[in-house]
Amino acid sequence: MATEEIDRASGVGLRSERGPILLAVMLSISLVAIDATILATAVPSVVDDLGGFTQFPWLFSIYLLAQAVSVPIYGKLADLRGRKPIMLLGVGLFVLGSVLCGFAWSMPALIAFRLIQGLGAGAIQPIGMTIVGDIYTVAERAKVQGYIASVWGISSFVGPALGGVFADFVSWRWIFFVNIPLGLAAAWVLTRRFQENVDRQTSHKIDYPGAVLLAVGGSLLLLGLLEGGVVWDWDSAASIAILTAAVVLLVVFVLVERRAAEPILPLWVLGQRVLNSANSSALLIGVLMVGLSTYVPLFAQKVLGTSALVAGFALAAMTLGWPIAASLAGRIYLRVGFRTTMLMGSVIVVIGAVLLLTVESGSGVLHLAAACFVIGLGLGFSASPSVVAAQSSVAWQTRGVVTGANMFARSVGSAVGVAVFGAVANGVVAARIGDSHADLESLPGDVLAPAIHDVYYGAAAAAVLLVAAVAFMPNRIVEQPLAK
C-alpha cells in the first residue's frame, strides 16, 4: 500500500504515466487562456478591416455570455456521459469557431462565430479541471495546480505579444488560426491516451427544460448586467424588461430543478458548506478580476501616460503572481488546511487592494504593477485551493456539476463587477462634469483618475468580503474517491 502511494505521488508531471493527459488538459486550457488576451491587442486592426466600431465590444460580450451559461450544462453532461466526449466537443467547437472567425467577412459574422468559440470555451475550462480532479488526489493536485497555473501565467505574456505581432506584421486573422494546431494536438492526445470508465448501461434522463431555462435566464441576466448603463440606461424599459425576465426565468428554473429526476444544476449544490464557500469566493474573485483587467490598463494609459504595451504588462503582474502562489498553495493547504491557506490568500488580496488605493496620478507604473502582483499572489492562494476543496468534497458522479457551478459563479461575478464598477465610475464622472460617460477612454486623466480610484475602493470592499467568504471553508476535507 505504501509503495502504491509512493508510485502515485511520484507520477505527477508531464513525463509520468498520466503526463500526456495533463498535457492535453494544459493545451486545451491554453486555447481559452490565450484567447483572453490575444484579441484585445488586435481590435484596432479588426475594426480597420471589417468596420463596425460600435459593435466590437460584442466580440467579448457574446463570448462571455456563451461561455458562462453553457458551463453548468457541460458540467452535468460530463457527469452523465463522461469527461472525454464533452471535452472533445468543447475543443472541436472552439477550433471550429476559430476557423470561422479567421474567415469572417464582416463584424456581425465575426460576432456570431465568437459565440461558437464561447460555447467551446464553456466546456474546456471546467471539464479540464474536472479531469484533473478525477485522475489526481488532493496531495497530487498540490503539484498539478502549478502546471495549470503556469498556462495562464505564460499566456498573459504570449497572448498580447502574438496579438501585436499578427496584427502589425501578418494579419489579425492569424490570432484565430493559431488555435488550430493547439486544438488538434489536445484532441489527438485526449483521444489516444485518456481512458475512463463510464457506466453507459444506466439510463439517464437529461433535464432539457432546466437546461433551456438556465441558458436563457442566465443569458438575459448577464446581458442585463453587461450592457446596463452602457448600451441602455439602468432605468430604461429595455433594462427593466431584460432583468425582470431573467429573474422570472431563473425562479421558474429553481422550481423545475426541485422536481427534475436528474437536475442540470442540483439544488443541493447551494446547501453544502464547502461548496457555498467555494462558490461565493469564486464570485468575488470574478468581481476583483474584472475590476483589475478593465480599469488598471485604463488608469495606466490615461492617467499615468504609459503606452498600451506597458499598461498590459502592468496588469500581467497579477497573472504572474497568481501561478506563483497557486504552485505554492498546494504544499501549504496540505500542512495547515484549506481555510487557513485561503484566509492567508484573502488577507494578501486586501493588502494588495490597499496598496492599489495608494496609486495616484503622480505614481510610477511599477507602483501600480506591484499592487497587481500582490493581489495576484493573494488570488492564487485563494482560488486554487477552493476549487480543489470543492472537487474533493464530492464523488465522481457530481464532480462535473460542482466544477461547472464554481466556474459559473466566477462568470457571474465578472458580470456583476462590470455592472457595479461601471456604475461607480460613471457616477463619479457625472458628479464632476454633469453627465454620465460610458465611453471612459475619451475622458481626460484628471476626470478619469478619481473615477477609477473609487472603483479601487469597490475592489477593496470585494477583497474584504472575500475574507468573510473563505472563513466558512472547513479546514480539512474528507476526500471522495477519484473514480467511480
Tab-separated table of C-alpha atoms in Angstrom:
chain	number	residue	atom	x	y	z
A	1	MET	CA	0.000	0.000	0.000
A	2	ALA	CA	2.768	2.408	0.919
A	3	THR	CA	4.611	1.529	-2.298
A	4	GLU	CA	1.483	2.253	-4.355
A	5	GLU	CA	1.090	5.652	-2.698
A	6	ILE	CA	4.737	6.486	-3.373
A	7	ASP	CA	4.327	5.453	-7.016
A	8	ARG	CA	1.230	7.588	-7.389
A	9	ALA	CA	2.845	10.607	-5.775
A	10	SER	CA	5.944	10.272	-7.944
A	11	GLY	CA	3.767	10.030	-11.059
A	12	VAL	CA	2.948	13.731	-11.179
A	13	GLY	CA	4.362	15.631	-14.102
A	14	LEU	CA	4.432	15.614	-17.883
A	15	ARG	CA	6.763	12.597	-18.066
A	16	SER	CA	4.654	10.395	-15.820
A	17	GLU	CA	2.074	7.869	-16.951
A	18	ARG	CA	-0.670	10.451	-16.625
A	19	GLY	CA	1.535	13.166	-18.106
A	20	PRO	CA	0.019	13.061	-21.616
A	21	ILE	CA	-3.466	13.598	-20.162
A	22	LEU	CA	-2.180	16.554	-18.130
A	23	LEU	CA	-0.503	17.923	-21.271
A	24	ALA	CA	-3.755	17.587	-23.220
A	25	VAL	CA	-5.616	19.476	-20.489
A	26	MET	CA	-2.943	22.184	-20.475
A	27	LEU	CA	-3.093	22.530	-24.277
A	28	SER	CA	-6.889	22.735	-24.140
A	29	ILE	CA	-6.891	25.347	-21.380
A	30	SER	CA	-4.233	27.326	-23.271
A	31	LEU	CA	-6.829	27.902	-26.005
A	32	VAL	CA	-9.025	29.768	-23.518
A	33	ALA	CA	-6.121	31.416	-21.693
A	34	ILE	CA	-4.505	32.881	-24.815
A	35	ASP	CA	-7.864	33.997	-26.192
A	36	ALA	CA	-8.411	36.039	-23.016
A	37	THR	CA	-5.591	38.409	-24.008
A	38	ILE	CA	-4.721	37.956	-27.688
A	39	LEU	CA	-7.825	39.550	-29.246
A	40	ALA	CA	-7.747	42.806	-27.271
A	41	THR	CA	-4.457	43.898	-28.849
A	42	ALA	CA	-5.752	43.298	-32.386
A	43	VAL	CA	-9.138	45.064	-32.094
A	44	PRO	CA	-7.966	48.220	-33.970
A	45	SER	CA	-6.818	46.076	-36.913
A	46	VAL	CA	-10.066	44.118	-36.910
A	47	VAL	CA	-12.118	47.321	-36.938
A	48	ASP	CA	-9.983	48.816	-39.722
A	49	ASP	CA	-10.583	45.728	-41.858
A	50	LEU	CA	-14.216	44.855	-41.087
A	51	GLY	CA	-15.627	48.124	-39.745
A	52	GLY	CA	-18.296	48.024	-37.052
A	53	PHE	CA	-16.518	50.076	-34.389
A	54	THR	CA	-19.684	50.425	-32.316
A	55	GLN	CA	-20.228	46.656	-32.411
A	56	PHE	CA	-16.766	45.417	-31.443
A	57	PRO	CA	-17.489	45.194	-27.663
A	58	TRP	CA	-19.833	42.346	-28.555
A	59	LEU	CA	-16.782	40.321	-29.621
A	60	PHE	CA	-16.131	39.948	-25.888
A	61	SER	CA	-19.677	40.080	-24.509
A	62	ILE	CA	-21.092	37.316	-26.738
A	63	TYR	CA	-18.118	35.085	-25.940
A	64	LEU	CA	-18.567	35.632	-22.200
A	65	LEU	CA	-22.323	35.028	-22.407
A	66	ALA	CA	-21.954	31.766	-24.331
A	67	GLN	CA	-19.177	30.526	-22.071
A	68	ALA	CA	-20.900	31.399	-18.815
A	69	VAL	CA	-24.349	29.949	-19.472
A	70	SER	CA	-23.033	26.721	-21.020
A	71	VAL	CA	-20.640	25.850	-18.173
A	72	PRO	CA	-23.216	24.286	-15.781
A	73	ILE	CA	-24.814	22.353	-18.644
A	74	TYR	CA	-21.496	20.869	-19.758
A	75	GLY	CA	-20.704	20.008	-16.136
A	76	LYS	CA	-23.872	17.944	-15.831
A	77	LEU	CA	-23.373	16.267	-19.226
A	78	ALA	CA	-19.835	15.325	-18.206
A	79	ASP	CA	-21.227	13.558	-15.139
A	80	LEU	CA	-23.764	11.693	-17.294
A	81	ARG	CA	-21.724	10.893	-20.416
A	82	GLY	CA	-18.137	11.134	-19.234
A	83	ARG	CA	-15.462	13.815	-19.406
A	84	LYS	CA	-13.785	12.749	-22.643
A	85	PRO	CA	-16.654	13.267	-25.142
A	86	ILE	CA	-17.619	16.621	-23.605
A	87	MET	CA	-14.010	17.841	-23.584
A	88	LEU	CA	-13.573	16.793	-27.219
A	89	LEU	CA	-16.832	18.555	-28.069
A	90	GLY	CA	-15.563	21.726	-26.412
A	91	VAL	CA	-12.206	21.629	-28.212
A	92	GLY	CA	-13.975	20.892	-31.501
A	93	LEU	CA	-16.376	23.813	-31.121
A	94	PHE	CA	-13.545	26.161	-30.150
A	95	VAL	CA	-11.424	25.157	-33.148
A	96	LEU	CA	-14.447	25.362	-35.495
A	97	GLY	CA	-15.264	28.813	-34.132
A	98	SER	CA	-11.629	29.860	-34.571
A	99	VAL	CA	-11.552	28.760	-38.216
A	100	LEU	CA	-14.808	30.595	-38.936
A	101	CYS	CA	-13.561	33.721	-37.113
A	102	GLY	CA	-10.416	33.658	-39.235
A	103	PHE	CA	-12.518	33.749	-42.399
A	104	ALA	CA	-15.113	36.247	-41.099
A	105	TRP	CA	-16.217	38.753	-43.768
A	106	SER	CA	-17.990	41.258	-41.514
A	107	MET	CA	-18.260	42.304	-37.879
A	108	PRO	CA	-21.696	40.623	-37.386
A	109	ALA	CA	-20.270	37.380	-38.804
A	110	LEU	CA	-17.245	37.596	-36.523
A	111	ILE	CA	-19.513	38.172	-33.509
A	112	ALA	CA	-21.622	35.125	-34.459
A	113	PHE	CA	-18.520	32.942	-34.781
A	114	ARG	CA	-17.242	34.203	-31.429
A	115	LEU	CA	-20.420	32.745	-29.936
A	116	ILE	CA	-19.325	29.313	-31.223
A	117	GLN	CA	-15.911	29.850	-29.657
A	118	GLY	CA	-17.583	30.760	-26.368
A	119	LEU	CA	-19.650	27.572	-26.409
A	120	GLY	CA	-16.417	25.612	-26.811
A	121	ALA	CA	-14.709	27.531	-24.019
A	122	GLY	CA	-17.653	26.749	-21.745
A	123	ALA	CA	-16.667	23.085	-21.872
A	124	ILE	CA	-12.890	23.326	-21.944
A	125	GLN	CA	-12.053	25.050	-18.679
A	126	PRO	CA	-14.441	23.313	-16.246
A	127	ILE	CA	-14.104	19.858	-17.806
A	128	GLY	CA	-10.324	20.237	-17.909
A	129	MET	CA	-10.302	20.995	-14.184
A	130	THR	CA	-12.725	18.106	-13.597
A	131	ILE	CA	-10.381	15.691	-15.393
A	132	VAL	CA	-7.567	16.871	-13.135
A	133	GLY	CA	-9.818	16.249	-10.134
A	134	ASP	CA	-10.580	12.756	-11.431
A	135	ILE	CA	-7.058	11.472	-12.018
A	136	TYR	CA	-5.128	13.156	-9.185
A	137	THR	CA	-5.557	13.017	-5.419
A	138	VAL	CA	-5.648	16.136	-3.253
A	139	ALA	CA	-1.946	15.702	-2.459
A	140	GLU	CA	-1.072	15.298	-6.139
A	141	ARG	CA	-3.160	18.276	-7.180
A	142	ALA	CA	-1.000	20.368	-4.884
A	143	LYS	CA	1.697	19.929	-7.535
A	144	VAL	CA	-0.544	19.798	-10.594
A	145	GLN	CA	-2.033	23.224	-9.806
A	146	GLY	CA	1.368	24.689	-10.586
A	147	TYR	CA	1.283	23.232	-14.093
A	148	ILE	CA	-2.246	24.528	-14.750
A	149	ALA	CA	-1.461	27.956	-13.314
A	150	SER	CA	1.658	28.199	-15.490
A	151	VAL	CA	-0.572	28.035	-18.574
A	152	TRP	CA	-2.321	31.245	-17.513
A	153	GLY	CA	0.939	32.887	-16.493
A	154	ILE	CA	2.628	32.162	-19.830
A	155	SER	CA	-0.496	33.107	-21.793
A	156	SER	CA	-0.662	36.518	-20.114
A	157	PHE	CA	2.630	37.384	-21.836
A	158	VAL	CA	2.357	35.302	-25.010
A	159	GLY	CA	-1.200	36.443	-25.844
A	160	PRO	CA	-0.578	40.218	-26.113
A	161	ALA	CA	2.745	39.639	-27.893
A	162	LEU	CA	1.245	37.295	-30.501
A	163	GLY	CA	-1.748	39.578	-30.970
A	164	GLY	CA	0.509	42.548	-31.632
A	165	VAL	CA	2.809	40.640	-33.998
A	166	PHE	CA	-0.049	39.162	-36.028
A	167	ALA	CA	-1.923	42.467	-36.212
A	168	ASP	CA	1.148	44.523	-37.188
A	169	PHE	CA	3.125	42.163	-39.425
A	170	VAL	CA	0.862	39.351	-40.702
A	171	SER	CA	-2.922	39.570	-40.332
A	172	TRP	CA	-5.303	39.732	-37.402
A	173	ARG	CA	-6.906	36.555	-38.779
A	174	TRP	CA	-3.938	34.535	-37.506
A	175	ILE	CA	-4.907	35.242	-33.888
A	176	PHE	CA	-7.668	32.705	-34.569
A	177	PHE	CA	-5.796	30.335	-36.869
A	178	VAL	CA	-3.101	29.825	-34.220
A	179	ASN	CA	-5.700	27.872	-32.207
A	180	ILE	CA	-5.938	25.130	-34.840
A	181	PRO	CA	-2.659	23.257	-34.104
A	182	LEU	CA	-3.144	23.635	-30.338
A	183	GLY	CA	-6.678	22.249	-30.516
A	184	LEU	CA	-5.784	19.377	-32.836
A	185	ALA	CA	-2.842	18.368	-30.624
A	186	ALA	CA	-5.019	18.411	-27.498
A	187	ALA	CA	-7.772	16.368	-29.176
A	188	TRP	CA	-5.291	13.810	-30.510
A	189	VAL	CA	-3.666	13.224	-27.108
A	190	LEU	CA	-7.032	13.022	-25.343
A	191	THR	CA	-8.313	10.510	-27.892
A	192	ARG	CA	-5.222	8.306	-27.692
A	193	ARG	CA	-4.283	8.456	-24.015
A	194	PHE	CA	-7.337	9.315	-21.888
A	195	GLN	CA	-9.457	6.321	-20.911
A	196	GLU	CA	-12.337	6.483	-18.439
A	197	ASN	CA	-14.896	4.013	-17.149
A	198	VAL	CA	-18.406	5.375	-17.584
A	199	ASP	CA	-21.491	3.315	-16.774
A	200	ARG	CA	-23.339	3.648	-20.070
A	201	GLN	CA	-25.808	0.863	-19.215
A	202	THR	CA	-27.673	3.079	-16.754
A	203	SER	CA	-30.368	5.121	-18.457
A	204	HIS	CA	-30.265	8.855	-17.771
A	205	LYS	CA	-32.944	11.470	-18.261
A	206	ILE	CA	-31.444	14.757	-19.377
A	207	ASP	CA	-33.129	17.791	-17.849
A	208	TYR	CA	-33.877	19.672	-21.088
A	209	PRO	CA	-36.371	22.161	-19.544
A	210	GLY	CA	-33.844	23.050	-16.838
A	211	ALA	CA	-31.058	23.450	-19.393
A	212	VAL	CA	-33.159	25.795	-21.556
A	213	LEU	CA	-34.346	27.863	-18.589
A	214	LEU	CA	-30.800	28.184	-17.214
A	215	ALA	CA	-29.335	29.090	-20.615
A	216	VAL	CA	-31.970	31.715	-21.454
A	217	GLY	CA	-32.366	33.112	-17.927
A	218	GLY	CA	-28.616	33.203	-17.358
A	219	SER	CA	-28.030	34.855	-20.738
A	220	LEU	CA	-30.573	37.577	-20.002
A	221	LEU	CA	-29.120	38.173	-16.533
A	222	LEU	CA	-25.561	38.509	-17.851
A	223	LEU	CA	-26.757	40.589	-20.811
A	224	GLY	CA	-28.570	42.987	-18.495
A	225	LEU	CA	-25.550	43.312	-16.210
A	226	LEU	CA	-23.015	43.676	-19.018
A	227	GLU	CA	-24.921	46.215	-21.128
A	228	GLY	CA	-26.837	48.112	-18.428
A	229	GLY	CA	-25.510	51.659	-18.172
A	230	VAL	CA	-23.592	51.155	-21.444
A	231	VAL	CA	-25.974	50.361	-24.298
A	232	TRP	CA	-29.073	51.423	-22.344
A	233	ASP	CA	-29.725	53.245	-19.079
A	234	TRP	CA	-30.344	51.203	-15.938
A	235	ASP	CA	-33.826	52.662	-15.532
A	236	SER	CA	-34.757	52.245	-19.199
A	237	ALA	CA	-37.581	49.977	-20.371
A	238	ALA	CA	-35.088	47.632	-22.059
A	239	SER	CA	-33.007	47.195	-18.902
A	240	ILE	CA	-36.025	46.632	-16.652
A	241	ALA	CA	-37.615	44.179	-19.098
A	242	ILE	CA	-34.446	42.117	-19.566
A	243	LEU	CA	-33.587	41.866	-15.870
A	244	THR	CA	-37.193	41.143	-14.899
A	245	ALA	CA	-37.426	38.363	-17.490
A	246	ALA	CA	-34.121	36.954	-16.221
A	247	VAL	CA	-35.342	36.832	-12.621
A	248	VAL	CA	-38.661	35.211	-13.624
A	249	LEU	CA	-36.954	32.539	-15.740
A	250	LEU	CA	-34.412	31.745	-13.023
A	251	VAL	CA	-37.167	31.425	-10.412
A	252	VAL	CA	-39.003	29.017	-12.733
A	253	PHE	CA	-35.677	27.200	-13.219
A	254	VAL	CA	-35.381	26.643	-9.464
A	255	LEU	CA	-38.944	25.281	-9.332
A	256	VAL	CA	-38.236	22.918	-12.238
A	257	GLU	CA	-34.979	21.694	-10.662
A	258	ARG	CA	-36.804	20.789	-7.439
A	259	ARG	CA	-38.908	18.267	-9.383
A	260	ALA	CA	-36.398	17.069	-12.000
A	261	ALA	CA	-35.184	13.456	-11.737
A	262	GLU	CA	-31.632	14.446	-12.735
A	263	PRO	CA	-31.461	18.254	-12.494
A	264	ILE	CA	-28.964	20.078	-14.666
A	265	LEU	CA	-27.857	22.043	-11.573
A	266	PRO	CA	-28.892	20.168	-8.397
A	267	LEU	CA	-30.066	22.495	-5.654
A	268	TRP	CA	-28.008	20.602	-3.070
A	269	VAL	CA	-25.003	22.440	-4.557
A	270	LEU	CA	-26.350	25.505	-2.739
A	271	GLY	CA	-26.702	23.708	0.580
A	272	GLN	CA	-23.203	22.465	1.381
A	273	ARG	CA	-20.765	24.499	3.449
A	274	VAL	CA	-17.730	23.658	1.316
A	275	LEU	CA	-19.482	24.489	-1.951
A	276	ASN	CA	-21.101	27.676	-0.643
A	277	SER	CA	-17.725	28.988	0.494
A	278	ALA	CA	-16.004	27.945	-2.752
A	279	ASN	CA	-18.710	29.422	-4.998
A	280	SER	CA	-19.079	32.696	-3.091
A	281	SER	CA	-15.285	33.032	-3.193
A	282	ALA	CA	-15.327	32.386	-6.957
A	283	LEU	CA	-17.979	35.068	-7.433
A	284	LEU	CA	-15.916	37.654	-5.538
A	285	ILE	CA	-12.759	36.631	-7.383
A	286	GLY	CA	-14.657	37.262	-10.629
A	287	VAL	CA	-15.566	40.740	-9.364
A	288	LEU	CA	-11.950	41.502	-8.475
A	289	MET	CA	-10.545	40.189	-11.735
A	290	VAL	CA	-12.814	42.299	-13.926
A	291	GLY	CA	-12.095	45.369	-11.777
A	292	LEU	CA	-8.386	44.924	-12.395
A	293	SER	CA	-8.456	43.797	-16.028
A	294	THR	CA	-10.772	46.648	-17.063
A	295	TYR	CA	-9.508	49.616	-15.057
A	296	VAL	CA	-5.793	49.010	-14.396
A	297	PRO	CA	-4.757	49.323	-18.079
A	298	LEU	CA	-7.085	52.317	-18.462
A	299	PHE	CA	-5.518	54.034	-15.440
A	300	ALA	CA	-2.007	53.267	-16.659
A	301	GLN	CA	-2.609	54.714	-20.118
A	302	LYS	CA	-4.892	57.683	-19.468
A	303	VAL	CA	-3.711	58.782	-16.014
A	304	LEU	CA	-0.089	57.642	-15.808
A	305	GLY	CA	0.530	58.236	-19.521
A	306	THR	CA	2.049	54.868	-20.419
A	307	SER	CA	1.752	53.026	-23.717
A	308	ALA	CA	-0.782	50.245	-24.237
A	309	LEU	CA	2.026	47.679	-24.101
A	310	VAL	CA	3.333	48.921	-20.740
A	311	ALA	CA	-0.222	49.067	-19.393
A	312	GLY	CA	-0.750	45.470	-20.441
A	313	PHE	CA	2.361	44.308	-18.655
A	314	ALA	CA	1.318	46.196	-15.513
A	315	LEU	CA	-1.801	44.038	-15.483
A	316	ALA	CA	0.276	40.969	-16.368
A	317	ALA	CA	1.957	41.351	-12.983
A	318	MET	CA	-1.262	39.968	-11.488
A	319	THR	CA	-1.221	36.908	-13.739
A	320	LEU	CA	2.424	36.428	-12.847
A	321	GLY	CA	1.728	36.437	-9.115
A	322	TRP	CA	-1.249	34.071	-9.472
A	323	PRO	CA	0.619	30.976	-10.813
A	324	ILE	CA	3.488	31.514	-8.377
A	325	ALA	CA	1.064	31.406	-5.459
A	326	ALA	CA	-1.037	28.592	-6.946
A	327	SER	CA	2.037	26.373	-7.273
A	328	LEU	CA	2.924	27.011	-3.619
A	329	ALA	CA	-0.634	26.799	-2.262
A	330	GLY	CA	-0.794	23.023	-2.563
A	331	ARG	CA	2.087	22.450	-0.192
A	332	ILE	CA	0.576	24.877	2.287
A	333	TYR	CA	-3.002	23.559	2.413
A	334	LEU	CA	-1.712	20.010	2.839
A	335	ARG	CA	0.052	21.168	6.009
A	336	VAL	CA	-2.214	23.809	7.534
A	337	GLY	CA	-5.564	23.152	5.849
A	338	PHE	CA	-7.774	24.770	3.212
A	339	ARG	CA	-9.358	27.521	5.312
A	340	THR	CA	-6.044	28.698	6.744
A	341	THR	CA	-4.440	28.834	3.300
A	342	MET	CA	-7.377	30.672	1.743
A	343	LEU	CA	-7.572	33.129	4.645
A	344	MET	CA	-3.902	33.902	4.165
A	345	GLY	CA	-4.540	34.475	0.469
A	346	SER	CA	-7.574	36.692	1.004
A	347	VAL	CA	-5.682	38.828	3.527
A	348	ILE	CA	-2.915	39.260	0.942
A	349	VAL	CA	-5.598	40.366	-1.549
A	350	VAL	CA	-6.758	43.004	0.960
A	351	ILE	CA	-3.169	44.209	1.373
A	352	GLY	CA	-2.814	44.441	-2.418
A	353	ALA	CA	-6.118	46.325	-2.683
A	354	VAL	CA	-4.957	48.824	-0.042
A	355	LEU	CA	-1.689	49.226	-1.933
A	356	LEU	CA	-3.735	49.877	-5.083
A	357	LEU	CA	-5.534	52.693	-3.280
A	358	THR	CA	-2.187	54.436	-2.744
A	359	VAL	CA	-1.597	54.687	-6.512
A	360	GLU	CA	-2.156	58.288	-7.625
A	361	SER	CA	-1.719	60.306	-10.796
A	362	GLY	CA	1.894	61.042	-9.851
A	363	SER	CA	2.784	57.418	-9.108
A	364	GLY	CA	5.009	55.277	-11.305
A	365	VAL	CA	3.751	52.318	-13.284
A	366	LEU	CA	5.876	49.996	-11.115
A	367	HIS	CA	3.803	51.069	-8.114
A	368	LEU	CA	0.665	50.008	-9.985
A	369	ALA	CA	2.256	46.736	-11.123
A	370	ALA	CA	3.392	45.941	-7.584
A	371	ALA	CA	-0.178	46.260	-6.289
A	372	CYS	CA	-1.405	43.967	-9.067
A	373	PHE	CA	1.324	41.435	-8.287
A	374	VAL	CA	0.368	41.314	-4.602
A	375	ILE	CA	-3.315	40.882	-5.478
A	376	GLY	CA	-2.351	38.099	-7.898
A	377	LEU	CA	-0.442	36.327	-5.136
A	378	GLY	CA	-3.463	36.511	-2.871
A	379	LEU	CA	-5.834	35.237	-5.552
A	380	GLY	CA	-3.522	32.317	-6.271
A	381	PHE	CA	-3.594	31.283	-2.607
A	382	SER	CA	-7.390	31.697	-2.511
A	383	ALA	CA	-8.740	30.449	-5.844
A	384	SER	CA	-6.818	27.225	-6.441
A	385	PRO	CA	-7.458	25.664	-3.001
A	386	SER	CA	-11.176	26.499	-3.236
A	387	VAL	CA	-11.561	24.539	-6.491
A	388	VAL	CA	-9.603	21.589	-5.097
A	389	ALA	CA	-11.686	21.603	-1.906
A	390	ALA	CA	-14.965	21.694	-3.845
A	391	GLN	CA	-13.952	18.848	-6.153
A	392	SER	CA	-12.603	16.729	-3.325
A	393	SER	CA	-15.796	17.001	-1.287
A	394	VAL	CA	-17.913	15.129	-3.871
A	395	ALA	CA	-17.738	11.840	-5.765
A	396	TRP	CA	-17.068	11.315	-9.495
A	397	GLN	CA	-20.774	11.375	-10.375
A	398	THR	CA	-21.195	15.019	-9.310
A	399	ARG	CA	-17.693	16.446	-9.736
A	400	GLY	CA	-18.513	17.941	-13.135
A	401	VAL	CA	-21.585	19.733	-11.791
A	402	VAL	CA	-19.621	21.116	-8.845
A	403	THR	CA	-16.750	22.366	-11.028
A	404	GLY	CA	-19.188	23.891	-13.514
A	405	ALA	CA	-21.083	25.676	-10.740
A	406	ASN	CA	-17.810	27.143	-9.453
A	407	MET	CA	-16.819	28.425	-12.894
A	408	PHE	CA	-20.327	29.800	-13.450
A	409	ALA	CA	-20.133	31.689	-10.147
A	410	ARG	CA	-16.906	33.343	-11.303
A	411	SER	CA	-18.523	34.344	-14.615
A	412	VAL	CA	-21.497	35.854	-12.798
A	413	GLY	CA	-19.053	37.701	-10.548
A	414	SER	CA	-17.327	39.167	-13.598
A	415	ALA	CA	-20.650	40.380	-14.985
A	416	VAL	CA	-21.631	41.847	-11.615
A	417	GLY	CA	-18.236	43.529	-11.406
A	418	VAL	CA	-18.684	45.095	-14.850
A	419	ALA	CA	-22.074	46.472	-13.796
A	420	VAL	CA	-21.115	47.715	-10.329
A	421	PHE	CA	-17.730	49.197	-11.212
A	422	GLY	CA	-19.147	50.784	-14.369
A	423	ALA	CA	-21.901	52.404	-12.310
A	424	VAL	CA	-19.370	53.645	-9.750
A	425	ALA	CA	-17.080	55.150	-12.385
A	426	ASN	CA	-19.924	56.778	-14.292
A	427	GLY	CA	-21.403	58.144	-11.074
A	428	VAL	CA	-18.156	59.927	-10.236
A	429	VAL	CA	-17.860	61.271	-13.775
A	430	ALA	CA	-21.448	62.517	-13.690
A	431	ALA	CA	-20.804	64.292	-10.389
A	432	ARG	CA	-17.733	66.046	-11.809
A	433	ILE	CA	-18.831	67.009	-15.309
A	434	GLY	CA	-22.618	66.735	-15.018
A	435	ASP	CA	-23.001	63.834	-17.424
A	436	SER	CA	-22.693	60.056	-17.255
A	437	HIS	CA	-19.973	58.955	-19.651
A	438	ALA	CA	-19.882	55.283	-20.609
A	439	ASP	CA	-17.003	55.910	-23.023
A	440	LEU	CA	-14.437	56.358	-20.265
A	441	GLU	CA	-11.498	56.052	-22.670
A	442	SER	CA	-12.235	59.501	-24.107
A	443	LEU	CA	-12.073	61.319	-20.779
A	444	PRO	CA	-9.043	63.376	-19.691
A	445	GLY	CA	-6.834	61.948	-16.961
A	446	ASP	CA	-7.851	64.451	-14.277
A	447	VAL	CA	-11.506	63.385	-14.627
A	448	LEU	CA	-10.762	59.692	-15.038
A	449	ALA	CA	-8.382	59.386	-12.054
A	450	PRO	CA	-10.944	59.939	-9.264
A	451	ALA	CA	-13.489	57.734	-11.063
A	452	ILE	CA	-11.087	54.796	-11.224
A	453	HIS	CA	-9.887	55.486	-7.688
A	454	ASP	CA	-13.430	54.936	-6.457
A	455	VAL	CA	-13.509	51.683	-8.421
A	456	TYR	CA	-10.438	50.646	-6.426
A	457	TYR	CA	-12.409	51.311	-3.240
A	458	GLY	CA	-15.022	48.911	-4.591
A	459	ALA	CA	-12.305	46.329	-5.265
A	460	ALA	CA	-11.056	46.745	-1.693
A	461	ALA	CA	-14.593	46.120	-0.406
A	462	ALA	CA	-14.802	42.954	-2.517
A	463	ALA	CA	-11.460	41.847	-1.057
A	464	VAL	CA	-12.812	42.243	2.489
A	465	LEU	CA	-15.899	40.230	1.551
A	466	LEU	CA	-13.576	37.541	0.165
A	467	VAL	CA	-12.039	37.178	3.633
A	468	ALA	CA	-15.518	36.565	5.046
A	469	ALA	CA	-16.391	34.063	2.310
A	470	VAL	CA	-13.305	31.888	2.771
A	471	ALA	CA	-13.731	31.932	6.564
A	472	PHE	CA	-16.635	29.493	6.134
A	473	MET	CA	-14.464	26.921	4.346
A	474	PRO	CA	-13.691	23.847	6.508
A	475	ASN	CA	-10.018	23.436	7.222
A	476	ARG	CA	-9.960	19.746	6.320
A	477	ILE	CA	-11.938	17.953	3.613
A	478	VAL	CA	-12.847	14.265	3.594
A	479	GLU	CA	-11.668	13.282	0.126
A	480	GLN	CA	-14.086	11.286	-2.009
A	481	PRO	CA	-12.926	8.500	-4.385
A	482	LEU	CA	-11.102	9.561	-7.523
A	483	ALA	CA	-13.170	7.395	-9.822
A	484	LYS	CA	-16.473	5.587	-9.857
